[in-house]
Amino acid sequence: MTIKRLLIYILLLTVTTSAWSQNDTADDGDDFTSTGKDKKRIELVDDSLYYDEYAYLYDYKITDNIFLLAQVGISHSMSENTRTGNFFSNMRPSFTIGIGKWLFPTFGLRLTAGVRPQVGRADWELCDLPAVGWNPAAGERYPFGNYKFTVFAGYFDALVNFTNVVFKYKEDRKFNLVGIIGLGYNRSYGFEKDKLKAWSDGVKYVSNDGNATQAFKYPVNTESANYFAAHVGFQGRYKLSNAWDITAEVTLNGTDDRYNGHEYDRVYDTYVDVLIGAQFHLKDSHGRRRFHYVKHLESDVLARLAQMAGDANEKLNDANMMMPEIYEKVRLSEALQTTISFYVDRYYITDAQKKNLKSVANFLATHPDINLIVTGYADIETAYPAYNLRLSQKRAQAVYDMLVDEFKVPKERLRIDFKGDTVQPYDQVNEWNRAVIFFLDRNGGDSQLLESEDTGEE
């Protein structure tokens, strides 16, 4: 049990180290490069912002950051007697499939299952019989040598991304080195029963001088059996695209001494897997396939939002209610007074804003002659114009989808428009421009804002 306990202790130590490194990655700003007045920043990907030291990960769900894995390669047996045989004859092709989830950029979990064809070798007391003066008798069908069997292997692994532990996480980094440690289950089956029965009954060997004959036995249990297993290893991962990685993996597997059907005076047997494959990252709830950091709200903005609402779940809705009424002069359109607000660099709809969307759906239900233009905006301070344009489009699309899918508004009564930061409807408070505004589209009008006119309210 000593080796099993050691592997469990290593697993616990690895998980603890990874959790510590995750906190250290989030808090330590020493690796950031300076780009201005005492601002520590790091550039992630082209489709991102410059993030200060308060950057934080998106809010991820349990179903986010999931990947699928498929690998093929070889399995090399290192059980009793294999050292007396040919090195390459101890290898057989194998394959694995798996599914996993990254909990943090530095730490993840995965489940794998695969077939590991194996090679066992029969010799007498770990000796090569011909080397010590014995050769098979004439007519013996199965002289001692290699025999084949198969192992089904399932593992539950902890993954530690050493690259992200040592360096700051980057979405566009091409190569990552990942450590693997896991516990699992091996089932041995598919032994060559005719050959192994002959060895169990005894194989006649003759001495080199021909004066002696002896029957040597090598008992092998050919029944299928289940065994505890553990393994450690490394995976190199090369990013081909946001969706795909190429992987190369080496693991050392330890299992019960009986897994090859033969028990010798040792605690465990081992085999090595060398696998290459592909890894596919599923889209998360934000439409991305990799971890993504977003810019933290500046402290003065947080203070203003905190004053607007005591309840964090209602603060955006309260901010919307505090906006002064603005009558928009627009070409062939009018602005609906209900506005959907968003957090910085986000496009998901909060529960508070769903209430506003319900009022929009009710409005359309009671005004069948009116259609709406769902128009997205972004505040000018979020990012650069191209990024803001895409962000405003995603906001408009999110609102459109919820009206159609959840509130059952007919698609033909809505159309999408988006302005990015080229138009700022609320010049009083920049944060209010993180919004979607509805324009009445009675005659296929254009939602382009021409001029804003305050009603005189403060």
Tab-separated table of N, CA and C in Angstrom, residues 49 339-347 374-396 417-427 429-437 439 449:
chain	number	residue	atom	x	y	z
A	49	LEU	N	-8.864	43.833	-24.470
A	49	LEU	CA	-8.407	45.143	-24.049
A	49	LEU	C	-7.010	45.026	-23.455
A	339	THR	N	-35.054	50.837	-21.395
A	339	THR	CA	-33.675	50.609	-21.808
A	339	THR	C	-33.122	49.384	-21.081
A	340	ILE	N	-32.326	48.578	-21.773
A	340	ILE	CA	-31.676	47.409	-21.164
A	340	ILE	C	-30.212	47.754	-20.921
A	341	SER	N	-29.775	47.667	-19.666
A	341	SER	CA	-28.409	48.044	-19.296
A	341	SER	C	-27.534	46.815	-19.087
A	342	PHE	N	-26.200	46.995	-19.227
A	342	PHE	CA	-25.250	45.891	-19.137
A	342	PHE	C	-24.051	46.289	-18.285
A	343	TYR	N	-23.393	45.273	-17.736
A	343	TYR	CA	-22.117	45.497	-17.079
A	343	TYR	C	-21.034	45.772	-18.129
A	344	VAL	N	-19.915	46.328	-17.668
A	344	VAL	CA	-18.817	46.647	-18.565
A	344	VAL	C	-18.302	45.375	-19.248
A	345	ASP	N	-18.133	45.455	-20.559
A	345	ASP	CA	-17.575	44.375	-21.376
A	345	ASP	C	-18.391	43.081	-21.291
A	346	ARG	N	-19.687	43.190	-20.958
A	346	ARG	CA	-20.555	42.028	-20.892
A	346	ARG	C	-21.742	42.204	-21.834
A	347	TYR	N	-22.342	41.070	-22.204
A	347	TYR	CA	-23.540	41.156	-23.023
A	347	TYR	C	-24.620	40.172	-22.565
A	374	VAL	N	-34.005	46.962	-32.392
A	374	VAL	CA	-33.212	46.667	-31.194
A	374	VAL	C	-31.786	47.158	-31.463
A	375	THR	N	-31.413	48.256	-30.794
A	375	THR	CA	-30.167	48.948	-31.132
A	375	THR	C	-29.178	48.874	-29.975
A	376	GLY	N	-28.011	48.305	-30.240
A	376	GLY	CA	-26.995	48.140	-29.213
A	376	GLY	C	-25.967	49.251	-29.215
A	377	TYR	N	-25.460	49.554	-27.993
A	377	TYR	CA	-24.440	50.589	-27.816
A	377	TYR	C	-23.353	50.078	-26.890
A	378	ALA	N	-22.217	50.758	-26.915
A	378	ALA	CA	-21.120	50.514	-25.973
A	378	ALA	C	-20.568	51.861	-25.535
A	379	ASP	N	-20.142	51.940	-24.274
A	379	ASP	CA	-19.575	53.224	-23.831
A	379	ASP	C	-18.185	53.406	-24.418
A	380	ILE	N	-17.812	54.620	-24.597
A	380	ILE	CA	-16.591	54.952	-25.343
A	380	ILE	C	-15.327	54.567	-24.583
A	381	GLU	N	-15.438	54.334	-23.274
A	381	GLU	CA	-14.257	54.036	-22.473
A	381	GLU	C	-13.966	52.534	-22.372
A	382	THR	N	-14.838	51.696	-22.897
A	382	THR	CA	-14.631	50.249	-22.744
A	382	THR	C	-13.413	49.777	-23.526
A	383	ALA	N	-13.324	50.114	-24.803
A	383	ALA	CA	-12.235	49.593	-25.623
A	383	ALA	C	-12.094	50.449	-26.879
A	384	TYR	N	-11.476	49.868	-27.893
A	384	TYR	CA	-11.281	50.571	-29.148
A	384	TYR	C	-12.531	50.375	-30.020
A	385	PRO	N	-12.730	51.197	-31.055
A	385	PRO	CA	-13.999	51.202	-31.795
A	385	PRO	C	-14.414	49.856	-32.374
A	386	ALA	N	-13.489	49.108	-32.967
A	386	ALA	CA	-13.867	47.836	-33.585
A	386	ALA	C	-14.389	46.853	-32.539
A	387	TYR	N	-13.746	46.816	-31.386
A	387	TYR	CA	-14.183	45.936	-30.302
A	387	TYR	C	-15.561	46.354	-29.804
A	388	ASN	N	-15.743	47.665	-29.605
A	388	ASN	CA	-17.024	48.171	-29.106
A	388	ASN	C	-18.165	47.891	-30.091
A	389	LEU	N	-17.849	47.938	-31.381
A	389	LEU	CA	-18.879	47.654	-32.378
A	389	LEU	C	-19.360	46.216	-32.248
A	390	ARG	N	-18.422	45.274	-32.105
A	390	ARG	CA	-18.800	43.869	-31.928
A	390	ARG	C	-19.566	43.663	-30.624
A	391	LEU	N	-19.127	44.348	-29.562
A	391	LEU	CA	-19.793	44.224	-28.276
A	391	LEU	C	-21.239	44.726	-28.354
A	392	SER	N	-21.460	45.859	-29.022
A	392	SER	CA	-22.821	46.384	-29.145
A	392	SER	C	-23.691	45.455	-29.980
A	393	GLN	N	-23.099	44.799	-30.973
A	393	GLN	CA	-23.851	43.827	-31.772
A	393	GLN	C	-24.267	42.630	-30.918
A	394	LYS	N	-23.359	42.140	-30.071
A	394	LYS	CA	-23.682	41.010	-29.209
A	394	LYS	C	-24.781	41.376	-28.217
A	395	ARG	N	-24.771	42.617	-27.719
A	395	ARG	CA	-25.815	43.053	-26.794
A	395	ARG	C	-27.180	43.079	-27.484
A	396	ALA	N	-27.207	43.646	-28.673
A	396	ALA	CA	-28.467	43.692	-29.414
A	396	ALA	C	-28.966	42.282	-29.737
A	417	ASP	N	-29.939	46.532	-34.861
A	417	ASP	CA	-28.990	47.553	-35.293
A	417	ASP	C	-27.965	47.708	-34.166
A	418	PHE	N	-26.780	48.214	-34.484
A	418	PHE	CA	-25.764	48.396	-33.442
A	418	PHE	C	-24.837	49.533	-33.849
A	419	LYS	N	-24.438	50.326	-32.851
A	419	LYS	CA	-23.681	51.549	-33.118
A	419	LYS	C	-22.285	51.556	-32.514
A	420	GLY	N	-21.950	50.555	-31.685
A	420	GLY	CA	-20.655	50.608	-31.020
A	420	GLY	C	-20.575	51.830	-30.134
A	421	ASP	N	-19.463	52.543	-30.211
A	421	ASP	CA	-19.327	53.789	-29.445
A	421	ASP	C	-19.434	55.024	-30.339
A	422	THR	N	-19.890	54.819	-31.587
A	422	THR	CA	-19.998	55.966	-32.498
A	422	THR	C	-21.110	56.915	-32.090
A	423	VAL	N	-22.091	56.384	-31.342
A	423	VAL	CA	-23.184	57.195	-30.809
A	423	VAL	C	-23.240	56.962	-29.310
A	424	GLN	N	-23.300	58.038	-28.535
A	424	GLN	CA	-23.396	57.964	-27.089
A	424	GLN	C	-24.697	58.642	-26.651
A	425	PRO	N	-25.788	57.861	-26.501
A	425	PRO	CA	-27.081	58.479	-26.209
A	425	PRO	C	-27.107	59.242	-24.886
A	426	TYR	N	-26.339	58.768	-23.902
A	426	TYR	CA	-26.375	59.381	-22.577
A	426	TYR	C	-25.028	60.051	-22.305
A	427	ASP	N	-24.922	61.319	-22.614
A	427	ASP	CA	-23.649	61.998	-22.418
A	427	ASP	C	-23.456	62.453	-20.976
A	429	VAL	N	-23.717	60.445	-18.139
A	429	VAL	CA	-22.975	59.400	-17.426
A	429	VAL	C	-22.541	58.352	-18.446
A	430	ASN	N	-21.232	58.183	-18.583
A	430	ASN	CA	-20.693	57.295	-19.609
A	430	ASN	C	-21.199	55.861	-19.453
A	431	GLU	N	-21.294	55.365	-18.191
A	431	GLU	CA	-21.657	53.972	-17.954
A	431	GLU	C	-23.042	53.627	-18.488
A	432	TRP	N	-23.946	54.622	-18.579
A	432	TRP	CA	-25.302	54.342	-19.044
A	432	TRP	C	-25.328	53.947	-20.524
A	433	ASN	N	-24.258	54.228	-21.258
A	433	ASN	CA	-24.206	53.898	-22.678
A	433	ASN	C	-23.932	52.411	-22.930
A	434	ARG	N	-23.748	51.639	-21.876
A	434	ARG	CA	-23.647	50.186	-22.009
A	434	ARG	C	-25.074	49.648	-22.059
A	435	ALA	N	-25.722	49.808	-23.183
A	435	ALA	CA	-27.173	49.615	-23.197
A	435	ALA	C	-27.679	49.156	-24.563
A	436	VAL	N	-28.919	48.704	-24.541
A	436	VAL	CA	-29.716	48.490	-25.753
A	436	VAL	C	-30.946	49.376	-25.640
A	437	ILE	N	-31.211	50.143	-26.707
A	437	ILE	CA	-32.358	51.055	-26.755
A	437	ILE	C	-33.287	50.579	-27.864
A	439	PHE	N	-36.123	51.419	-30.666
A	439	PHE	CA	-36.686	52.475	-31.497
A	439	PHE	C	-37.931	51.946	-32.204
A	449	LEU	N	-29.249	57.875	-34.440
A	449	LEU	CA	-29.539	59.029	-33.604
A	449	LEU	C	-29.035	60.304	-34.279
